[in-house]
Amino acid sequence: MPELPEVEITARRLDRALAGARVESALAPGMVTMKTFDPPLDSLAGREVTAVRRRGKMPIVEFGDVGLLIHLMSAGRLQLFDKRASLRDRRSRILIRLEDGRELRLREFGTQQRAWAKLLPVEEVDADEAIATLGPEAFPVPPLDELAELVDQPRHLHPMLRDQRTIAGIGRSWVDEILWTAKLSPFRQGSDLAEEEVEELREAIEECLGSTLDHYEEVVGDSLPDKAPMPLKVHGKQGDPCPRCGATLAAVFFKEHVTTYCPQEQTAGRVLKDRRLSRLLK
């Protein structure tokens, strides 16, 4: 799933490229994509794009007094194309065709059609349940005292930091990077962290997300590619040497994701081979 850095750079690029562009037509080939019907999607015809912003992992495209709230789920991509897609394109979910011939396209890889969108009055977007339930933004990072309060929970750090109700924008990829940077076990409980460890966690969030956005600003053109050039150091690199200490990176395999970590620096030398043993790592 695209996470905060990927959605943020997408919003920045689209906001710059689409400012003032006028919509010629809008349609949704993805039959289950639109979760609202009033106002209808085709009412965007004739409107100008006024802003593109982000909340958590969700891009929001504003057209004056209405906004298109999009949840990319795990396989969605929002991109601007110079040419228009065929209506037979199986990946297309929403097509916003501009008068200058370009097209803003919500595509989704795979066959599940989980990505969704809602067209809402602008003043109602932030009140929508998908946004109103989000925690504070992960970047800029909340102040230390606020972050300490957020993570003071008897929950493992890895799922807690991915919980959008706790802090918005971090997912599977970047939580691995953040915890590795902070030298914290994914299985430590937030309520067990000392004050200096919370401070290290905050610094790690700022470093990982901030440096990634700086990286994207340098390497990403007008539109984020299908596969973002993510500057990952540990996520998905189990079996490789740790970039800091050289120990072999290990992983815990769950049904839908993999947690990668350095046993030497994050779990006191212990390698966890089965998620059922996660209770042993504190």
Coordinates of C-alpha atoms in Angstrom, one line a residue:
M1 CA 0.0 0.0 0.0
P2 CA 1.3 3.5 -0.8
E3 CA 2.2 5.1 2.5
L4 CA 2.6 8.7 3.7
P5 CA 5.8 9.5 1.7
E6 CA 4.4 8.0 -1.5
V7 CA 1.0 9.7 -1.2
E8 CA 2.5 13.0 -0.1
I9 CA 4.8 13.2 -3.1
T10 CA 1.9 12.2 -5.4
A11 CA -0.2 15.0 -3.9
R12 CA 2.6 17.5 -4.3
R13 CA 3.2 16.6 -7.9
L14 CA -0.5 16.5 -8.9
D15 CA -1.2 19.8 -7.1
R16 CA 1.5 21.4 -9.1
A17 CA 0.5 19.8 -12.4
L18 CA -3.2 20.1 -12.2
A19 CA -3.7 23.6 -10.8
G20 CA -6.4 25.3 -12.9
A21 CA -7.0 22.3 -15.2
R22 CA -10.6 22.0 -16.3
V23 CA -12.4 18.7 -16.4
E24 CA -14.0 17.6 -19.6
S25 CA -15.6 14.5 -18.3
A26 CA -15.4 12.0 -15.4
L27 CA -16.4 8.4 -15.3
A28 CA -15.9 5.3 -13.2
P29 CA -15.2 2.1 -15.1
G30 CA -14.6 0.4 -11.7
M31 CA -18.2 -0.5 -11.0
V32 CA -17.8 -0.7 -7.2
T33 CA -15.3 2.2 -6.8
M34 CA -17.6 5.1 -6.1
K35 CA -19.1 4.9 -2.6
T36 CA -21.2 8.0 -3.0
F37 CA -23.8 9.0 -5.7
D38 CA -24.8 12.6 -4.8
P39 CA -23.2 14.6 -6.2
P40 CA -22.6 12.3 -9.2
L41 CA -19.1 11.9 -10.5
D42 CA -20.0 13.3 -13.9
S43 CA -20.9 16.6 -12.2
L44 CA -17.2 17.3 -12.2
A45 CA -17.4 18.2 -15.9
G46 CA -16.7 21.9 -16.4
R47 CA -15.0 22.3 -12.9
E48 CA -11.4 23.3 -12.3
V49 CA -9.0 21.4 -10.1
T50 CA -8.2 23.7 -7.2
A51 CA -6.0 21.6 -5.0
V52 CA -4.6 18.2 -4.3
R53 CA -3.8 17.3 -0.7
R54 CA -3.3 14.3 1.5
R55 CA -4.7 13.1 4.8
G56 CA -3.0 10.0 6.2
K57 CA -2.5 7.6 3.2
M58 CA -5.5 9.1 1.3
P59 CA -5.2 11.7 -1.5
I60 CA -7.9 14.3 -1.8
V61 CA -8.5 16.1 -5.1
E62 CA -10.5 19.3 -4.8
F63 CA -12.7 20.8 -7.5
G64 CA -13.9 24.1 -5.9
D65 CA -16.6 23.2 -3.4
V66 CA -16.4 19.4 -3.9
G67 CA -13.6 17.0 -3.1
L68 CA -12.8 13.5 -4.3
L69 CA -11.6 11.5 -1.3
I70 CA -9.6 8.4 -2.5
H71 CA -8.5 5.3 -0.6
L72 CA -5.9 3.5 -2.6
M73 CA -6.0 0.4 -0.5
S74 CA -3.1 -2.0 -1.2
A75 CA -2.9 -1.7 -5.0
G76 CA -4.3 1.6 -6.1
R77 CA -2.3 4.3 -7.9
L78 CA -3.4 7.9 -8.7
Q79 CA -1.5 9.2 -11.7
L80 CA -1.6 11.8 -14.4
F81 CA -1.2 10.7 -18.0
D82 CA -0.7 12.7 -21.2
K83 CA -3.0 10.3 -23.1
R84 CA -6.4 8.8 -22.2
A85 CA -7.0 5.2 -21.3
S86 CA -9.2 2.9 -23.2
L87 CA -12.4 2.1 -21.5
R88 CA -11.4 -1.6 -21.8
D89 CA -8.4 -1.0 -19.5
R90 CA -9.0 -3.4 -16.7
R91 CA -6.9 -1.5 -14.2
S92 CA -8.9 1.8 -14.6
R93 CA -11.2 2.6 -11.7
I94 CA -11.8 6.3 -12.2
L95 CA -11.0 8.5 -15.3
I96 CA -11.0 12.2 -14.9
R97 CA -10.5 13.6 -18.4
L98 CA -9.2 17.1 -18.8
E99 CA -9.9 19.6 -21.5
D100 CA -6.2 19.7 -22.5
G101 CA -6.2 16.0 -23.3
R102 CA -4.6 14.8 -20.2
E103 CA -6.2 12.3 -17.8
L104 CA -6.1 11.8 -14.0
R105 CA -6.5 8.1 -13.6
L106 CA -7.1 6.0 -10.5
R107 CA -5.8 2.5 -11.4
E108 CA -5.7 -0.6 -9.4
F109 CA -3.4 -3.6 -9.9
G110 CA -4.9 -7.1 -9.3
T111 CA -8.6 -8.1 -9.6
Q112 CA -10.0 -7.4 -6.1
Q113 CA -11.2 -3.9 -6.8
R114 CA -10.8 -2.7 -3.2
A115 CA -9.8 0.9 -3.9
W116 CA -12.6 3.4 -3.4
A117 CA -13.6 7.0 -3.7
K118 CA -16.2 9.4 -2.4
L119 CA -17.2 12.7 -4.0
L120 CA -18.2 15.0 -1.1
P121 CA -18.8 18.7 -0.4
V122 CA -15.4 20.1 0.6
E123 CA -16.6 21.0 4.0
E124 CA -17.7 17.4 4.6
V125 CA -14.5 15.7 3.5
D126 CA -12.6 15.9 6.8
A127 CA -15.7 14.9 8.7
D128 CA -16.0 11.7 6.7
E129 CA -15.6 8.6 8.9
A130 CA -12.5 7.5 6.9
I131 CA -10.7 10.7 7.9
A132 CA -12.4 11.7 11.2
T133 CA -11.1 8.5 12.8
L134 CA -7.5 9.0 11.9
G135 CA -4.9 9.9 14.5
P136 CA -2.4 12.8 14.2
E137 CA -0.3 12.9 11.1
A138 CA 3.0 11.0 11.3
F139 CA 4.8 13.9 9.4
P140 CA 5.5 16.4 10.6
V141 CA 6.0 14.3 13.6
P142 CA 3.9 15.1 16.7
P143 CA 5.7 16.8 19.6
L144 CA 7.5 14.5 22.0
D145 CA 4.9 14.7 24.8
E146 CA 2.0 14.1 22.3
L147 CA 3.8 11.1 20.7
A148 CA 4.6 9.7 24.2
E149 CA 0.9 9.8 25.0
L150 CA -0.1 8.2 21.7
V151 CA 2.2 5.2 22.1
D152 CA 1.6 4.6 25.8
Q153 CA -0.4 1.5 25.0
P154 CA 0.0 -2.2 26.0
R155 CA 0.4 -3.1 22.3
H156 CA 3.3 -4.2 20.2
L157 CA 5.0 -1.3 18.4
H158 CA 4.7 -2.7 14.9
P159 CA 0.9 -3.1 14.7
M160 CA 0.4 0.0 16.9
L161 CA 2.3 2.3 14.6
R162 CA 0.5 0.9 11.6
D163 CA -2.9 1.6 13.3
Q164 CA -4.1 4.7 11.5
R165 CA -6.2 5.6 14.5
T166 CA -3.1 6.0 16.6
I167 CA -0.9 7.9 14.1
A168 CA -1.8 8.4 10.4
G169 CA 0.4 7.6 7.4
I170 CA 2.7 4.8 8.4
G171 CA 2.4 1.3 7.0
R172 CA 4.2 -2.0 6.7
S173 CA 7.2 -0.7 4.8
W174 CA 8.1 2.4 6.8
V175 CA 7.4 0.9 10.2
D176 CA 10.1 -1.6 9.6
E177 CA 12.5 1.2 8.7
I178 CA 11.5 3.4 11.6
L179 CA 11.9 0.7 14.2
W180 CA 15.2 -0.4 12.8
T181 CA 16.4 3.2 12.8
A182 CA 15.3 3.6 16.4
K183 CA 16.8 0.1 17.3
L184 CA 13.5 -0.9 18.8
S185 CA 12.0 -4.4 18.7
P186 CA 8.8 -4.6 16.7
F187 CA 7.4 -6.6 19.6
R188 CA 8.2 -4.1 22.3
Q189 CA 5.0 -2.8 23.9
G190 CA 4.6 1.0 23.6
S191 CA 3.7 1.3 27.3
D192 CA 7.1 -0.2 28.2
L193 CA 9.2 2.4 26.4
A194 CA 11.4 4.7 28.5
E195 CA 11.3 8.4 27.9
E196 CA 14.6 8.3 25.9
E197 CA 13.3 5.5 23.7
V198 CA 10.2 7.5 22.8
E199 CA 12.5 10.3 21.9
E200 CA 14.6 7.9 19.7
L201 CA 11.3 6.7 18.1
R202 CA 10.3 10.3 17.3
E203 CA 13.7 11.0 15.8
A204 CA 13.5 7.9 13.7
I205 CA 10.0 8.8 12.3
E206 CA 11.3 12.2 11.4
E207 CA 14.5 10.9 9.8
C208 CA 12.8 8.1 7.8
L209 CA 9.8 10.0 6.5
G210 CA 11.7 13.3 6.1
S211 CA 14.7 11.9 4.2
T212 CA 12.4 9.8 2.0
L213 CA 10.4 12.9 1.0
D214 CA 13.7 14.7 0.2
H215 CA 14.7 11.6 -1.9
Y216 CA 11.4 11.7 -3.8
E217 CA 11.7 15.4 -4.4
E218 CA 15.0 14.7 -6.2
V219 CA 14.1 11.6 -8.2
V220 CA 10.4 11.7 -8.9
G221 CA 9.2 13.5 -12.0
D222 CA 5.7 14.9 -12.7
S223 CA 4.0 11.6 -11.8
L224 CA 5.0 8.8 -9.3
P225 CA 5.7 5.6 -11.2
D226 CA 3.9 2.4 -10.6
K227 CA 6.7 1.3 -8.3
A228 CA 8.0 4.1 -6.2
P229 CA 11.8 4.3 -5.9
M230 CA 11.6 3.6 -2.1
P231 CA 15.0 4.0 -0.4
L232 CA 14.4 1.0 1.9
K233 CA 17.3 -0.3 4.0
V234 CA 15.7 -3.3 5.8
H235 CA 12.1 -3.8 4.8
G236 CA 11.8 -7.0 2.7
K237 CA 15.6 -7.5 2.9
Q238 CA 15.6 -10.5 5.3
G239 CA 18.7 -12.6 4.7
D240 CA 20.8 -9.6 3.8
P241 CA 23.4 -8.1 6.2
C242 CA 22.2 -5.2 8.4
P243 CA 23.4 -1.9 6.9
R244 CA 24.7 -0.9 10.4
C245 CA 26.1 -3.9 12.2
G246 CA 26.4 -6.6 9.4
A247 CA 24.2 -9.1 11.2
T248 CA 21.8 -11.1 9.1
L249 CA 18.4 -9.4 8.9
A250 CA 15.6 -11.7 10.1
A251 CA 11.8 -11.7 9.5
V252 CA 8.5 -12.8 11.0
F253 CA 6.0 -14.0 8.4
F254 CA 2.4 -13.2 8.9
K255 CA -0.5 -14.0 6.6
E256 CA -0.5 -10.7 4.7
H257 CA 2.8 -9.1 5.5
V258 CA 6.4 -9.6 6.6
T259 CA 8.1 -7.9 9.5
T260 CA 11.9 -7.4 9.0
Y261 CA 14.3 -6.6 11.8
C262 CA 17.9 -6.9 12.9
P263 CA 18.2 -9.5 15.7
Q264 CA 21.5 -8.1 16.9
E265 CA 20.3 -4.5 17.3
Q266 CA 16.6 -4.8 17.9
T267 CA 16.0 -8.0 19.7
A268 CA 19.1 -8.6 21.8
G269 CA 20.4 -11.3 19.5
R270 CA 17.2 -13.4 19.5
V271 CA 15.9 -14.5 16.1
L272 CA 12.1 -15.0 16.0
K273 CA 11.2 -17.7 13.5
D274 CA 7.5 -18.1 14.3
R275 CA 5.0 -15.4 15.0
R276 CA 3.4 -17.6 17.6
L277 CA 6.5 -17.0 19.7
S278 CA 6.3 -13.2 19.5
R279 CA 5.3 -13.1 23.1
L280 CA 8.9 -13.9 24.0
L281 CA 10.2 -10.6 22.5
K282 CA 9.5 -7.7 24.8

